[in-house]
mmCIF file of C-alpha atoms in Angstrom:
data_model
loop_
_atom_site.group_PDB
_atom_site.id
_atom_site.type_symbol
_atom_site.label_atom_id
_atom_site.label_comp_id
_atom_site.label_asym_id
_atom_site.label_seq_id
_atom_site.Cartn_x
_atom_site.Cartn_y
_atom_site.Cartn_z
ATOM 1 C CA UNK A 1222 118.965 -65.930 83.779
ATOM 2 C CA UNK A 1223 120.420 -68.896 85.536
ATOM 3 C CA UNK A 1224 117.547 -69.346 87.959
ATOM 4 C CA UNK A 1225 115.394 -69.959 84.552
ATOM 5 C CA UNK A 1226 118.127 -72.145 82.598
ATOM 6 C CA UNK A 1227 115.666 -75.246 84.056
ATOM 7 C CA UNK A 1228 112.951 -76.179 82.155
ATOM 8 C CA UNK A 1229 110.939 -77.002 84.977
ATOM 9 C CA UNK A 1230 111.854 -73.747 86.153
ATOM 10 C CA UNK A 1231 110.993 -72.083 83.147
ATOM 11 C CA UNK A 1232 106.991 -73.591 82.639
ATOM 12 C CA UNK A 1233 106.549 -73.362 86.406
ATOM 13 C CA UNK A 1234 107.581 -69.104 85.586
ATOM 14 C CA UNK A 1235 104.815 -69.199 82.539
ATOM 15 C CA UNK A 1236 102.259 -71.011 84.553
ATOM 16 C CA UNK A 1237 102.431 -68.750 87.646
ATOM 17 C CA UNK A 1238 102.849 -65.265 85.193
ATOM 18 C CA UNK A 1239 99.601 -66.098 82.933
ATOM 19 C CA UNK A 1240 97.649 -67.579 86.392
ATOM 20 C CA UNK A 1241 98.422 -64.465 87.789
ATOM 21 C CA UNK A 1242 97.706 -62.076 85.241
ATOM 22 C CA UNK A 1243 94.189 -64.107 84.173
ATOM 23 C CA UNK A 1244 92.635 -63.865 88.078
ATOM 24 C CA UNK A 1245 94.364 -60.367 87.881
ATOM 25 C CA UNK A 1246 95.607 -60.538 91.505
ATOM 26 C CA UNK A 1247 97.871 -57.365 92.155
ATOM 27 C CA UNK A 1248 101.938 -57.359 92.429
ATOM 28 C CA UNK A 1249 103.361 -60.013 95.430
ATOM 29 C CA UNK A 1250 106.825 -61.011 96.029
ATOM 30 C CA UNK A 1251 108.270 -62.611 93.213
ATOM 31 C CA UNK A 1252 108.578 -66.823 94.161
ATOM 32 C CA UNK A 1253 112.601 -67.723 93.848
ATOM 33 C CA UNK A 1254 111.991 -71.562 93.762
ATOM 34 C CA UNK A 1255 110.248 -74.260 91.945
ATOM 35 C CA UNK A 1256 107.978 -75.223 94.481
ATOM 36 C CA UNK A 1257 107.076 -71.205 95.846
ATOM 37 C CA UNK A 1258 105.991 -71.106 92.137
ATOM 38 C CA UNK A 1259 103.698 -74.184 92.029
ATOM 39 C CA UNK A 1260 102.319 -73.660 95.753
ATOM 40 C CA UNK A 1261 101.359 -69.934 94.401
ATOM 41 C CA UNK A 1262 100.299 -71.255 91.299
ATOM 42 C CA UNK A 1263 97.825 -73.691 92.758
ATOM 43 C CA UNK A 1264 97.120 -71.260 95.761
ATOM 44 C CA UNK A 1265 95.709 -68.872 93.004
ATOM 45 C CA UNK A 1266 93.503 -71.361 91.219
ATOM 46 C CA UNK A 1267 92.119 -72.566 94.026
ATOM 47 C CA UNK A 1268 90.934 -68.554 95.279
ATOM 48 C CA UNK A 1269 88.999 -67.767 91.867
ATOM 49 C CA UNK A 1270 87.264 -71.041 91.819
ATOM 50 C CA UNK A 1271 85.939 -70.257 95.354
ATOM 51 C CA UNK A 1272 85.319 -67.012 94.650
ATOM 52 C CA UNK A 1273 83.261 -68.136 91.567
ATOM 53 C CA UNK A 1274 81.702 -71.065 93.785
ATOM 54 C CA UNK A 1275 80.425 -68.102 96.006
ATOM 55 C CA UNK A 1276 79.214 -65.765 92.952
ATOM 56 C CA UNK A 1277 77.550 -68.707 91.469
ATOM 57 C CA UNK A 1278 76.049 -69.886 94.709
ATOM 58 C CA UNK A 1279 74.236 -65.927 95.015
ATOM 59 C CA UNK A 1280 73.024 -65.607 91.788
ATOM 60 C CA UNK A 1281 71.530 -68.726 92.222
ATOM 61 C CA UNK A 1282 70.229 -68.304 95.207
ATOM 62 C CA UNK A 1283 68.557 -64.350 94.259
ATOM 63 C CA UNK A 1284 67.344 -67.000 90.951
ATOM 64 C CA UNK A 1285 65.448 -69.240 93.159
ATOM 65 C CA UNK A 1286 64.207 -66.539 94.972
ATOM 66 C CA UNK A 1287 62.469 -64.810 91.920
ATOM 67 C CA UNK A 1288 61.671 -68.133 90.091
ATOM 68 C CA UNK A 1289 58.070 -68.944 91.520
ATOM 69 C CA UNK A 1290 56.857 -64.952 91.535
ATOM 70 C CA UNK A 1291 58.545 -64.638 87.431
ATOM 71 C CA UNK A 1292 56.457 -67.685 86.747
ATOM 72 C CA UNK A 1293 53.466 -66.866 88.375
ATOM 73 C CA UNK A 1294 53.461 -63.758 87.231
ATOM 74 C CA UNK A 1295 54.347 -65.461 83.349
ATOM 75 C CA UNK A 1296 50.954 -66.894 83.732
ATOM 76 C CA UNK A 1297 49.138 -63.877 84.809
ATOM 77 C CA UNK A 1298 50.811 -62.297 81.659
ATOM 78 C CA UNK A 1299 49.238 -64.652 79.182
ATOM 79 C CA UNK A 1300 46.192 -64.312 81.097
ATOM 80 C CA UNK A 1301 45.914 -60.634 80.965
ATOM 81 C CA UNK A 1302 47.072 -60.638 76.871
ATOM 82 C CA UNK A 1303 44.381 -63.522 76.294
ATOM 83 C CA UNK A 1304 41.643 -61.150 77.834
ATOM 84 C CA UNK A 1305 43.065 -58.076 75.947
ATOM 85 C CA UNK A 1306 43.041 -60.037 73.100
ATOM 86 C CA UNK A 1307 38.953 -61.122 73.867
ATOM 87 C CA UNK A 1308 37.734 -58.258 74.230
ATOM 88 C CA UNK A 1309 37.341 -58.828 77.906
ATOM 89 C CA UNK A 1310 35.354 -55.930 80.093
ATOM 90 C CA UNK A 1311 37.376 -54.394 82.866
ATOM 91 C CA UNK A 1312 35.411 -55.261 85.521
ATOM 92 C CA UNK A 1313 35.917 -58.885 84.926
ATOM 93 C CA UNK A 1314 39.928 -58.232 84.091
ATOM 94 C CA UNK A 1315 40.092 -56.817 87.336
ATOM 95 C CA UNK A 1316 38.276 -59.953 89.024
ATOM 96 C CA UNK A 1317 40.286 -62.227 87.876
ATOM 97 C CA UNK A 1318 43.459 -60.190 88.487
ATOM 98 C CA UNK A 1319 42.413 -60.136 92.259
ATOM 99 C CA UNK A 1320 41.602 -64.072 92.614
ATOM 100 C CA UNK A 1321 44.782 -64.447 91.204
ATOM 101 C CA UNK A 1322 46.874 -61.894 93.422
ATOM 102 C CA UNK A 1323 44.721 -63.799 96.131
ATOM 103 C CA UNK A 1324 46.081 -67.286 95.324
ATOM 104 C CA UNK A 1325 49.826 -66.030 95.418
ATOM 105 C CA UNK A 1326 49.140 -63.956 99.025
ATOM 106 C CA UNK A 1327 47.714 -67.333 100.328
ATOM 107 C CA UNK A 1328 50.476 -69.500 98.494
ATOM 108 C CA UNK A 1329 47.803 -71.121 96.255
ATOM 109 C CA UNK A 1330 49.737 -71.105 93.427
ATOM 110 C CA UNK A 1331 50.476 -74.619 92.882
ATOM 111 C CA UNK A 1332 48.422 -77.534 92.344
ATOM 112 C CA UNK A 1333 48.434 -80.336 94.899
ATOM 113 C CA UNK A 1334 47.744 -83.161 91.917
ATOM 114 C CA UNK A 1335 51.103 -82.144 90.212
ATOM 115 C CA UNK A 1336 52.961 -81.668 93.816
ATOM 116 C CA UNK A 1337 52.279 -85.383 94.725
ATOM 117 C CA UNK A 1338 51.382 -87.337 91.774
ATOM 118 C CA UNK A 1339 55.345 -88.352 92.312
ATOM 119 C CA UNK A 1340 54.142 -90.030 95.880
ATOM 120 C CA UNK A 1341 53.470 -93.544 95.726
ATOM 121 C CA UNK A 1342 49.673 -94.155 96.851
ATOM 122 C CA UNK A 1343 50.444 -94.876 100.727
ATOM 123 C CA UNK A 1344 52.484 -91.863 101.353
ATOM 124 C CA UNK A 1345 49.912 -89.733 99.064
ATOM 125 C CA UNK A 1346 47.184 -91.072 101.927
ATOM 126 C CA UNK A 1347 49.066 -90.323 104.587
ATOM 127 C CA UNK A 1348 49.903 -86.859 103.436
ATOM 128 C CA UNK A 1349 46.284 -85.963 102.738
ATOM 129 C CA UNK A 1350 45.204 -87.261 105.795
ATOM 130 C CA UNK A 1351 47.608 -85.265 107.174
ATOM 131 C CA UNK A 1352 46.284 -82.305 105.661
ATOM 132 C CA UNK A 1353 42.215 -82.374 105.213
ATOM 133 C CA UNK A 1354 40.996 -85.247 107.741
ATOM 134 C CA UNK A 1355 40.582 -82.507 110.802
ATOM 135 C CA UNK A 1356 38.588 -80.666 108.755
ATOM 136 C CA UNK A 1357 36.866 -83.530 107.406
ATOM 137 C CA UNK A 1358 35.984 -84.694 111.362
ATOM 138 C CA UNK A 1359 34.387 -81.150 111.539
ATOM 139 C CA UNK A 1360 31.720 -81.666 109.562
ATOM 140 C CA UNK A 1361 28.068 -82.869 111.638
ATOM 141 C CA UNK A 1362 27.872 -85.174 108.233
ATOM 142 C CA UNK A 1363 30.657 -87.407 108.719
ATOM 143 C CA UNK A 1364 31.200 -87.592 112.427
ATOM 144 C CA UNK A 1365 29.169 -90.745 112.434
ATOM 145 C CA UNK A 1366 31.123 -92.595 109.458
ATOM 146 C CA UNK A 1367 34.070 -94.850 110.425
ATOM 147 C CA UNK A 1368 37.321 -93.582 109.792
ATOM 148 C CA UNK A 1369 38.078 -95.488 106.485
ATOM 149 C CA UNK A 1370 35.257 -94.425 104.824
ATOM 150 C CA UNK A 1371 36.948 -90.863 106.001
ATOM 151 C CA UNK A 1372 40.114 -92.003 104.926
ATOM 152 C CA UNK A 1373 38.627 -92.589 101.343
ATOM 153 C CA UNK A 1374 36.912 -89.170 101.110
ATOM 154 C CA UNK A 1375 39.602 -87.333 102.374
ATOM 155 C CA UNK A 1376 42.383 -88.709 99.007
ATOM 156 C CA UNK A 1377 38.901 -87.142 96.502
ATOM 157 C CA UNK A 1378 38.701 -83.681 97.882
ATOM 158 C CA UNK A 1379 39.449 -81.143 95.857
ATOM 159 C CA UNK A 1380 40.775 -77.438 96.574
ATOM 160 C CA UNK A 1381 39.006 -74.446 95.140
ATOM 161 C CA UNK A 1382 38.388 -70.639 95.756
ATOM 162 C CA UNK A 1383 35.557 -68.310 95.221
ATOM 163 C CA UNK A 1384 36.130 -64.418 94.703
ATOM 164 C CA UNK A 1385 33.607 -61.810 96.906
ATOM 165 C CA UNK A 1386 30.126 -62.557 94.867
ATOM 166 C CA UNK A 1387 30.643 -65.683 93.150
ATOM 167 C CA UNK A 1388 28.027 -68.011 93.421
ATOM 168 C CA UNK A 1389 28.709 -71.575 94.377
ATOM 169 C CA UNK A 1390 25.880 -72.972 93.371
ATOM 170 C CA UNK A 1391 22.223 -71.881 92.481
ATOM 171 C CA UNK A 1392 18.628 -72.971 93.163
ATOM 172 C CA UNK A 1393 17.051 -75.089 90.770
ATOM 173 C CA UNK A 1394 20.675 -76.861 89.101
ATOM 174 C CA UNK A 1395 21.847 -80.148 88.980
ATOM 175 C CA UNK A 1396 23.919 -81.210 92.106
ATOM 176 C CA UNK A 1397 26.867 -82.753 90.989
ATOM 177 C CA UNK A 1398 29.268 -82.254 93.748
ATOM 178 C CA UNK A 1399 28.858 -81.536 97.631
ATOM 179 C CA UNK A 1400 31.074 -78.349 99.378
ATOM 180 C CA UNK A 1401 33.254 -78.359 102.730
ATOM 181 C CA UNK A 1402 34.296 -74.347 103.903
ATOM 182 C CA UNK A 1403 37.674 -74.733 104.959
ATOM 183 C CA UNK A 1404 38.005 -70.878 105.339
ATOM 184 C CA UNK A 1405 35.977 -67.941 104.573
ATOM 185 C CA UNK A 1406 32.097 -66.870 104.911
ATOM 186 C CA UNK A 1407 29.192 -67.695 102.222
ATOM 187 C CA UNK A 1408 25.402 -66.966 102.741
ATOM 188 C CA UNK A 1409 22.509 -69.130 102.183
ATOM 189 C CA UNK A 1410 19.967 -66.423 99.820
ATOM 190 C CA UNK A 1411 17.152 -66.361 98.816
ATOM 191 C CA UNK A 1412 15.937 -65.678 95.320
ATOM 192 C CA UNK A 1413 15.681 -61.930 95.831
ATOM 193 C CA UNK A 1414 18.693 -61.743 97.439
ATOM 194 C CA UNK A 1415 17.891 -62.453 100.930
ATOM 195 C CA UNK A 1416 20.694 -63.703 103.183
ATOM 196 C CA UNK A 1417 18.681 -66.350 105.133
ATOM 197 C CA UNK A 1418 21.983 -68.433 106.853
ATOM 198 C CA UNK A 1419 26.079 -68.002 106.883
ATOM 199 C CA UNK A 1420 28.173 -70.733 106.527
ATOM 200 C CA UNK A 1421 32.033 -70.030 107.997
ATOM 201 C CA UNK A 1422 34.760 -72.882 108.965
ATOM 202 C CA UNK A 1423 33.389 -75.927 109.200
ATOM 203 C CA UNK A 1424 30.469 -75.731 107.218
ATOM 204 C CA UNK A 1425 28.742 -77.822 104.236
ATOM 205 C CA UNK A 1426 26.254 -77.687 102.062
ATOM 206 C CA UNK A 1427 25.191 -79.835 98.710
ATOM 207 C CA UNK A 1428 24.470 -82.682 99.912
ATOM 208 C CA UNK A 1429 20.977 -83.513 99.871
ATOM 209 C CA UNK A 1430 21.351 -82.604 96.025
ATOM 210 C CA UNK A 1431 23.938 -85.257 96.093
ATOM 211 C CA UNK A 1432 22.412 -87.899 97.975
ATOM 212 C CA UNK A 1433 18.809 -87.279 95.876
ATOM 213 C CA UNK A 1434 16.824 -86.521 99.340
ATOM 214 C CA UNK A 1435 13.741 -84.681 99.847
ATOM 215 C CA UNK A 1436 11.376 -83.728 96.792
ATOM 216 C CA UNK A 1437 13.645 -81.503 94.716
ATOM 217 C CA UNK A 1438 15.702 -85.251 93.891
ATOM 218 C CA UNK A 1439 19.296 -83.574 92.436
ATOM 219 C CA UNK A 1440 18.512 -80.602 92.060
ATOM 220 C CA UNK A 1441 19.560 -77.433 94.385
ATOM 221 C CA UNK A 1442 17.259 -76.643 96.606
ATOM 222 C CA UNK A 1443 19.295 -72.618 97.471
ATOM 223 C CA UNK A 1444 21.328 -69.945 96.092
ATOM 224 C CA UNK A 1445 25.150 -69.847 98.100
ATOM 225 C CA UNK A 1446 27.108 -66.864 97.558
ATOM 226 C CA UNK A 1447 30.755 -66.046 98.542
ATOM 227 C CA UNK A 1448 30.989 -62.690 100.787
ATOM 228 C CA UNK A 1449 34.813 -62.856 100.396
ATOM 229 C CA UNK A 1450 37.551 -64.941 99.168
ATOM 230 C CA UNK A 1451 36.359 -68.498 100.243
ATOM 231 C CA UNK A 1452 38.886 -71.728 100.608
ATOM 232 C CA UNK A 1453 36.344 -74.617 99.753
ATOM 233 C CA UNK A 1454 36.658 -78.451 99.502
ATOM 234 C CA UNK A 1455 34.458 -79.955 96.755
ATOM 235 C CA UNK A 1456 33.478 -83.825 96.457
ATOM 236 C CA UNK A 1457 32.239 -84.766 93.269
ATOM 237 C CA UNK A 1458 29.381 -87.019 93.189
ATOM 238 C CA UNK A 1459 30.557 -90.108 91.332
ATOM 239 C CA UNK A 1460 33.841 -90.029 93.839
ATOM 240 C CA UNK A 1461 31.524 -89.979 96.662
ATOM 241 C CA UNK A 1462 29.511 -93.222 95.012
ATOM 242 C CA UNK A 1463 32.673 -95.036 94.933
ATOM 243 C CA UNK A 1464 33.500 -94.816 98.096
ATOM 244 C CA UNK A 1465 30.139 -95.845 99.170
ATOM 245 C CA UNK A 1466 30.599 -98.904 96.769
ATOM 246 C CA UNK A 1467 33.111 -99.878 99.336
ATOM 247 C CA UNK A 1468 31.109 -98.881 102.522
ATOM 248 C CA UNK A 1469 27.501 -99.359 101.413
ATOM 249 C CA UNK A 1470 26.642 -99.103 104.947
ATOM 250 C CA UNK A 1471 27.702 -95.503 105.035
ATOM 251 C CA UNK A 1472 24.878 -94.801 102.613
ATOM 252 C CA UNK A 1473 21.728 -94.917 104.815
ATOM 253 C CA UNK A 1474 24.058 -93.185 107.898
ATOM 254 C CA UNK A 1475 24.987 -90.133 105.401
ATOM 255 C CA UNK A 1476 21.376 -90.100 103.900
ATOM 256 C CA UNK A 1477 19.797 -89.835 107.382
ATOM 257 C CA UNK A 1478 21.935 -86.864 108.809
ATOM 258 C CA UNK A 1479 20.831 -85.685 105.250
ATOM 259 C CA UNK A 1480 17.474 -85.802 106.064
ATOM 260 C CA UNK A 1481 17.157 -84.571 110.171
ATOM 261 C CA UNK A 1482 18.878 -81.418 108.177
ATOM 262 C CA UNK A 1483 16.219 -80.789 105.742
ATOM 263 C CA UNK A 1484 13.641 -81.699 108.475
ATOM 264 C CA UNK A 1485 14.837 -79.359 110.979
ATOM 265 C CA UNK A 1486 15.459 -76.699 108.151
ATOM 266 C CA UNK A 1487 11.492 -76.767 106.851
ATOM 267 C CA UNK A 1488 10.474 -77.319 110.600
ATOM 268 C CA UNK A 1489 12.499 -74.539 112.239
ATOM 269 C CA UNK A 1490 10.669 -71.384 110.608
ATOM 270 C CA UNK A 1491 7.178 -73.027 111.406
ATOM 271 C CA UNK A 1492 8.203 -73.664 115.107
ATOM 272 C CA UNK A 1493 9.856 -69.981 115.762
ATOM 273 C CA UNK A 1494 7.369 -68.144 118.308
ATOM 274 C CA UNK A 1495 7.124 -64.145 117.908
ATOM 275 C CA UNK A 1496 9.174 -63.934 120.772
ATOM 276 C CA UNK A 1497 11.847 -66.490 119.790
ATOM 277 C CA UNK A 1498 12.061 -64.202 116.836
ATOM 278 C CA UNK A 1499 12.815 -61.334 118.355
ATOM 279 C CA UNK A 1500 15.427 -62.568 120.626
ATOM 280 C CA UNK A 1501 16.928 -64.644 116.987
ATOM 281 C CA UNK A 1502 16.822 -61.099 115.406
ATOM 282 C CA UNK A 1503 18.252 -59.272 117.730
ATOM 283 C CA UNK A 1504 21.300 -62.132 118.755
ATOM 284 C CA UNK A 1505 21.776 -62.154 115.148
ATOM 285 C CA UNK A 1506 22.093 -58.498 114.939
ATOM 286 C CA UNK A 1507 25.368 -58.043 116.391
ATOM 287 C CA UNK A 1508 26.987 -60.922 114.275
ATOM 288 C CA UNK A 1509 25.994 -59.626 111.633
ATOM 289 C CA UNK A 1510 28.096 -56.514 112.543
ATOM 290 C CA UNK A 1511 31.035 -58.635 113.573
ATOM 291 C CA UNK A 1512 31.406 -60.500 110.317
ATOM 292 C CA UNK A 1513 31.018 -57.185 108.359
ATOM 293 C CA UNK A 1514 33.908 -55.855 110.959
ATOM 294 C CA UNK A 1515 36.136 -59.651 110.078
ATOM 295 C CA UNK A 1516 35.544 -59.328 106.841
ATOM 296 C CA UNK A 1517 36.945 -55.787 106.634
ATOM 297 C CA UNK A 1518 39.891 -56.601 108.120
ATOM 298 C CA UNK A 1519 39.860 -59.712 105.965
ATOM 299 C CA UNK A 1520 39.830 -57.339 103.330
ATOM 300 C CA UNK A 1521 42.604 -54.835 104.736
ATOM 301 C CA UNK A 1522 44.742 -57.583 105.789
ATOM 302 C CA UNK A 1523 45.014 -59.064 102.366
ATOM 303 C CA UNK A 1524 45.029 -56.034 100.277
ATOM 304 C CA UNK A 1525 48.178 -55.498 102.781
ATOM 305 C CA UNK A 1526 49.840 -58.895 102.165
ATOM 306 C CA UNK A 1527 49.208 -57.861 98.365
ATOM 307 C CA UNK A 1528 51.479 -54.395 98.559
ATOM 308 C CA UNK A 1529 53.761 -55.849 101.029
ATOM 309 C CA UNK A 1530 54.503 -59.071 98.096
ATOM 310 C CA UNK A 1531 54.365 -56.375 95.682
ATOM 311 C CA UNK A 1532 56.944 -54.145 97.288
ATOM 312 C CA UNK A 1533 59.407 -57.128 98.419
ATOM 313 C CA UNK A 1534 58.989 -58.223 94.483
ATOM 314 C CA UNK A 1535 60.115 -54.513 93.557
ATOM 315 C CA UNK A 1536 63.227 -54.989 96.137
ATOM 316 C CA UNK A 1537 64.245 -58.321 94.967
ATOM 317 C CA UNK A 1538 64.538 -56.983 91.419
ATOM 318 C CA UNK A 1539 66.539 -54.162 92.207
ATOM 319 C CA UNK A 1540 68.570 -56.821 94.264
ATOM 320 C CA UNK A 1541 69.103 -58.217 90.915
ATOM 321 C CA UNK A 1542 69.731 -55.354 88.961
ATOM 322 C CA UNK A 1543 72.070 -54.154 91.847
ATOM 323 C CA UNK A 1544 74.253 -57.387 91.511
ATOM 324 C CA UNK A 1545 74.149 -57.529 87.613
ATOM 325 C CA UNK A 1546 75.808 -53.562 88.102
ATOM 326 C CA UNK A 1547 78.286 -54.986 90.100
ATOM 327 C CA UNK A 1548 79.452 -57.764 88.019
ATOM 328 C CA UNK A 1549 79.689 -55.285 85.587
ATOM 329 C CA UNK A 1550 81.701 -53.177 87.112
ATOM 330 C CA UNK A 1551 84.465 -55.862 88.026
ATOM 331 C CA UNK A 1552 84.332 -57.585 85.221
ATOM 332 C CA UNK A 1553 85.319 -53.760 83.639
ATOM 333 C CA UNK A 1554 87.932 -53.500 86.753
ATOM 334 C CA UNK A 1555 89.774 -57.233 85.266
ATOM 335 C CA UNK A 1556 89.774 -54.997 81.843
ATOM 336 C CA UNK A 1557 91.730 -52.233 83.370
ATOM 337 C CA UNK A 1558 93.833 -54.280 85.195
ATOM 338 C CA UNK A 1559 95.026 -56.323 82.557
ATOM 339 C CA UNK A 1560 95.320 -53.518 80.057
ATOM 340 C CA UNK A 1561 97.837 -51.606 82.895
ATOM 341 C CA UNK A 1562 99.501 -54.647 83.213
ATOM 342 C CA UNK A 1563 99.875 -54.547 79.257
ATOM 343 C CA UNK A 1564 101.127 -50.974 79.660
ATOM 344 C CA UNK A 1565 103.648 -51.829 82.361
ATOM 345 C CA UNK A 1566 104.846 -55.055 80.293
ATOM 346 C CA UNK A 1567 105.651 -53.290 77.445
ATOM 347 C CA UNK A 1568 108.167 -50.663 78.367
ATOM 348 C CA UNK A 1569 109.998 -52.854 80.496
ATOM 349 C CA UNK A 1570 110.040 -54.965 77.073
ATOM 350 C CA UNK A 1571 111.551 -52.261 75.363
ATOM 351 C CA UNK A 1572 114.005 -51.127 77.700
ATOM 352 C CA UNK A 1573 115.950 -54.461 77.276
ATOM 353 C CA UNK A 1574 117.890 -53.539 74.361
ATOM 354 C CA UNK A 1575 118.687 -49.980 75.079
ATOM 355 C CA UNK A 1576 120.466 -51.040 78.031
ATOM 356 C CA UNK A 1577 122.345 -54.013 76.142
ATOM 357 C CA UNK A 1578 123.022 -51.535 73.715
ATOM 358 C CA UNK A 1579 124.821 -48.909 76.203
ATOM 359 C CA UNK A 1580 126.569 -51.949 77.986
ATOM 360 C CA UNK A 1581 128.031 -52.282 74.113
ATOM 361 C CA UNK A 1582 128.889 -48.527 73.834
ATOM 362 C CA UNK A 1583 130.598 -48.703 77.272
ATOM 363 C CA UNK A 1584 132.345 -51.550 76.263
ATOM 364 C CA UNK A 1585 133.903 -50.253 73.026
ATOM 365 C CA UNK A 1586 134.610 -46.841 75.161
ATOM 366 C CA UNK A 1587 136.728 -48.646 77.412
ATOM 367 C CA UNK A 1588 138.347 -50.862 74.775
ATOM 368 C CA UNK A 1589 139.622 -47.094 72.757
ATOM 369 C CA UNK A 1590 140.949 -45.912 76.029
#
C-alpha cells in the first residue's frame, strides 16, 4: 500500500496493468519503481506496434502479390459473363479465353499508352526508342531512312497480338495500316489456302497497300494468316503520312524499296528454272518441318507457362487463406488470454475481504482472552 500512496505511482501501476493485459503479454516480474513501470510500459508499446508493422507489412506484401492476377482475372470475368450473356458459341469463348491467358503468360496485360502517358514527351522517346528502334533497324524497309525519321516511327507503333488462325489482313481490303513481326510466324496464302511465303522476326508486310504502289492502289494485294500467337507492330497510315510531312524525302526512298519488292515478287516465279524448283522445294522441305517442330514446342511451352501461373495462383491463395487462419487463431488466443486473466483477477478480488475479515475475528479472539 505505501509503494502506491504516490499518485505518480499509482497511474504509472494502471498504465503498465491495462498495457499489459491489452498486448496480452504473459506474467513478468512485477516493476517496484516508477521508472521500471514506465520503461516496461513503453517497452510494451513499442513490441505490438512492431509486431503490427510486420503483420501489416505481409499482408500487404501477399496483397500486392495477388493484385495484378485478381484484376486481370476481374476482367476476364466480365468478359466471360458478357459472352454468356450474348449468346456467344464455345468455340469462340474458348478463343478468346486463350489470347487472353496468352497476354498474362507473356506479361501483356497492360497497356503501354496508360504506363507512360505520365512521361513527359522526351523521356516517352527515349523509352520507346529504347524499346522498338532494334526492331525497327531490322526491317529491309527502313534501313535506308535516317534515324529521325526512325525516331518518329518508332513513338506511332502500336502493340498487338494475333491468336493461331487469325487473319491479319485479306486480299482485296483497304490498306490502312502497315505490320512489323516482332515475334511469332504468319504465312503469305493464297486464296485457296495455299501457304506461298512465312514471315517470322523481322518481317513486314502492308506496305505497298500503304504507300498506293503497283496496280491494286490501297488495296491488299494477299491473304496473311497467324500460325500461332503472333507479337506484331502496326503503323497506321495517316501516322506514317505525318511523319513523312516532316521528311518528305523519305517518301520516294520508302516507295522505291516498295517497289524492287513487288518487282522481285512478280519476277521471281517467272525466273525459277525446273531445276531451281526442285532444289527451292526440297530446301524448303525441311523448314517446313522445323517450324511445325518450333511451333509445337511454342505450343507446349506456353500451355506450360499457363498451368505453371495457374498452379502458383492456386498456392498464393491458399497462402492467403493460410494467413487469414492464422490471424484467426491468435486473435481467438488474445480472447482466451484475457478471459483467464479475468478468471484469475477475480478470485484474488474476492479473497480480499475474507482475509480482512479473519484478521477481525483474530483480533476480537485475542482481545476475549
Amino acid at each position: 500500500t505505501t509503494m502506491y500512496a504516490n499518485v505518480a505511482m499509482k497511474y504509472a501501476y494502471s498504465l503498465h496493468w491495462s498495457t499489459q493485459t491489452m498486448t496480452t503479454i504473459g506474467e513478468v516480474q512485477a516493476p517496484t519503481q516508477l521508472w521500471e513501470f514506465i520503461y516496461l510500459t513503453i517497452t510494451f508499446l513499442l513490441g505490438v506496434m512492431i509486431f503490427a508493422s510486420i503483420v501489416g507489412s505481409i499482408g500487404n506484401i501477399i496483397t500486392n502479390i495477388t493484385a495484378n492476377r485478381s484484376a486481370f482475372q476481374d476482367r476476364l470475368d466480365h468478359l466471360k459473363e458478357y459472352m454468356g450473356y450474348r449468346n456467344v458459341g464455345k468455340d469462340l469463348q474458348n478463343r478468346i479465353i486463350r489470347w487472353f491467358d496468352y497476354l498474362w503468360a507473356q506479361r501483356h496485360t497492360f497497356e503501354e499508352e496508360e504506363v507512360l502517358k505520365y512521361l513527359p514527351d522526351k523521356l516517352q522517346a527515349e523509352m520507346a526508342i529504347h524499346v522498338h528502334l532494334a526492331t525497327l533497324k531490322q526491317v529491309e524497309l527502313f534501313q535506308n531512312c535516317e534515324s529521325g525519321f526512325l525516331i518518329a516511327l518508332v513513338l506511332k507503333l502500336k502493340h498487338q497480338v494475333y491468336s493461331p488462325g487469325d487473319y491479319v489482313c485479306r486480299k482485296g481490303d483497304i490498306g490502312r495500316e502497315m505490320f512489323i513481326v516482332k515475334q511469332g510466324m504468319l504465312q503469305v496464302t493464297a486464296d485457296d489456302g495455299r501457304a506461298l511465303a512465312t514471315l517470322s522476326d523481322g518481317s513486314y508486310f502492308g506496305e505497298i497497300s500503304l504507300l498506293n504502289v503497283g496496280k491494286n492502289g490501297n488495296r491488299r494485294t494477299a491473304n496473311v494468316r497467324s500460325v500461332g500467337y503472333s507479337d506484331l507492330f502496326c503503323l497506321r497510315k495517316e501516322d506514317l503520312l505525318h511523319a513523312l510531312n516532316d521528311y518528305p524525302e523519305m517518301r520516294e526512298v520508302l516507295k522505291e524499296a516498295a517497289r524492287k519488292k513487288l518487282n522481285l515478287n512478280n519476277q521471281s516465279p517467272r525466273a525459277e528454272t525446273p531445276e531451281a524448283a526442285r532444289k527451292k522445294l526440297a530446301r524448303d522441305t525441311k523448314p517446313d518441318k522445323d517450324d511445325d517442330t518450333q511451333e509445337t514446342e511454342r505450343r507446349i511451352s506456353f500451355t506450360n507457362s499457363v498451368e505453371l501461373a495457374d498452379t502458383l495462383g492456386k498456392r498464393l491463395d491458399e497462402l492467403e487463406k493460410l494467413v487469414l487462419t492464422l490471424a484467426k487463431e491468435v486473435k481467438t488466443t488474445n480472447e482466451n488470454v484475457l478471459s483467464l486473466q479475468r478468471h484469475l483477477i477475480t478470485p484474488h478480488s474476492q479473497q480480499q475481504p475474507t482475509g480482512s475479515s479473519s484478521g477481525v475475528l483474530r483480533d476480537s479472539s485475542s482481545c476475549s482472552d
